[in-house]
XYZ file of C-alpha atoms in Angstrom:
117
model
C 168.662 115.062 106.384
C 167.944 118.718 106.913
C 166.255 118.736 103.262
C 164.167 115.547 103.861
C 162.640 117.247 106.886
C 161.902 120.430 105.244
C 160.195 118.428 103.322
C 158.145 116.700 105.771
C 157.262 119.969 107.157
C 156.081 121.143 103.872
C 154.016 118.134 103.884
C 152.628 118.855 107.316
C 151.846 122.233 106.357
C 149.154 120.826 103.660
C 147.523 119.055 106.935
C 147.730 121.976 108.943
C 143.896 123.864 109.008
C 143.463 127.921 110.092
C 141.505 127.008 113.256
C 144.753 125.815 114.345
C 143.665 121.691 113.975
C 146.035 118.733 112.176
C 144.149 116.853 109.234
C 145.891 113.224 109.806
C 143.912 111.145 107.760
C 144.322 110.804 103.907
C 141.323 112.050 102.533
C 141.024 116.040 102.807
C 137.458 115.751 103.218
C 137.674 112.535 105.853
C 136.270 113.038 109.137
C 139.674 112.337 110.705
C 137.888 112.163 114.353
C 135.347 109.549 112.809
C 138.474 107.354 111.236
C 140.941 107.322 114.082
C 139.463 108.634 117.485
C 142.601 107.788 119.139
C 144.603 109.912 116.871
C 142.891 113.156 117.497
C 145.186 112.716 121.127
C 148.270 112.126 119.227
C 149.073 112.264 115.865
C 148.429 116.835 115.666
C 150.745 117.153 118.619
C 153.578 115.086 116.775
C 153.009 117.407 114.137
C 152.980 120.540 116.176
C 156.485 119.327 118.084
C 158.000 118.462 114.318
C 156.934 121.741 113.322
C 158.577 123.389 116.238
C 161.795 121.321 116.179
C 162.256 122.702 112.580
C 161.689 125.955 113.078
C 164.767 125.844 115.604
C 167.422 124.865 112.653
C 165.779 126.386 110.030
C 163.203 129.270 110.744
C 159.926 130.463 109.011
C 156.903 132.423 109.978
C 154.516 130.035 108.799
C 155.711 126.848 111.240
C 155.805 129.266 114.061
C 152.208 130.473 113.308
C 151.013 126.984 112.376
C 152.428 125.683 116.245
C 150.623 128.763 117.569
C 147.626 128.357 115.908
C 147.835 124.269 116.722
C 148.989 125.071 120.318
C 145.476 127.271 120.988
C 143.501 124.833 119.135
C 144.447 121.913 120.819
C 144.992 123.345 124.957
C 140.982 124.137 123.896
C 140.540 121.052 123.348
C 142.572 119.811 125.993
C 140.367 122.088 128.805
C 137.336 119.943 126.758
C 138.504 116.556 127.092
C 141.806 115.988 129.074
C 143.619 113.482 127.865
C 147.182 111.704 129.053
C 148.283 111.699 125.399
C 147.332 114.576 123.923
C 148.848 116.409 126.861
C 151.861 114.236 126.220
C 152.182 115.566 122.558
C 150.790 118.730 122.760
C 153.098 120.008 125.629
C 156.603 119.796 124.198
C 154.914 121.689 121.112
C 153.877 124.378 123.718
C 157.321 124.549 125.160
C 159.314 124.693 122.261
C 157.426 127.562 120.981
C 157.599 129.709 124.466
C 161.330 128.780 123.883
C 161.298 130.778 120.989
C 159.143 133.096 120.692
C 158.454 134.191 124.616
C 154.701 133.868 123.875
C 153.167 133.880 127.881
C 150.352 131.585 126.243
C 152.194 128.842 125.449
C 153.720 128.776 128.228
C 150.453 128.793 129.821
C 149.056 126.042 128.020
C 152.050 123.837 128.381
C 152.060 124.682 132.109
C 148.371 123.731 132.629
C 148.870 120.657 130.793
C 151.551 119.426 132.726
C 150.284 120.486 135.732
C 146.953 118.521 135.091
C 149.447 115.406 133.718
């Protein structure tokens, strides 16, 4: 199962932009907030959390800098619009990666977040 979700995250990777955002639509050139409003609160943070989870059992530098990248983008956005669920999936994301990497700004962001939850 540990191969099938390397896998995944490889996948995930493709979605993953440098700003720090989750493409979660199918097209690469769809306007993902346009599609699926909704999602934009919880599909990146699911990725961001998967991310993080499989960095734990099997570590590389690019899932930890993709969760940090995601983690800034999306506590920005977060101080924008608030949101339950993007606070909801965002957070653990946050957590997991002050867990291992000691980074005072995610534990910042998951901090505010669940404070303002």
């Amino acid at each position: 199962l540990l191969d099938a979700a390397e896998g995944l995250c490889t996948f995930v990777r493709t979605r993953t932009r440098l700003d720090g955002s989750v493409h979660y639509t199918d097209g690469p050139n769809d306007d993902s907030v346009k599609l699926d409003p909704a999602g934009a609160n919880e599909y990146p943070g699911l990725a961001l959390q998967a991310l993080a989870a499989s960095n734990r059992l099997r570590p590389a530098e690019w899932k930890k800098d993709a969760v940090k990248r995601g983690v800034g983008h999306y506590h920005a956005a977060f101080r924008a619009r608030p949101h339950p669920l993007l606070v909801a999936t965002v957070a653990p994301a946050a957590a997991e990666l002050y867990l291992q990497t000691k980074l005072p700004e995610a534990a910042a962001a998951a901090l505010e977040m669940a404070d303002w939850l």
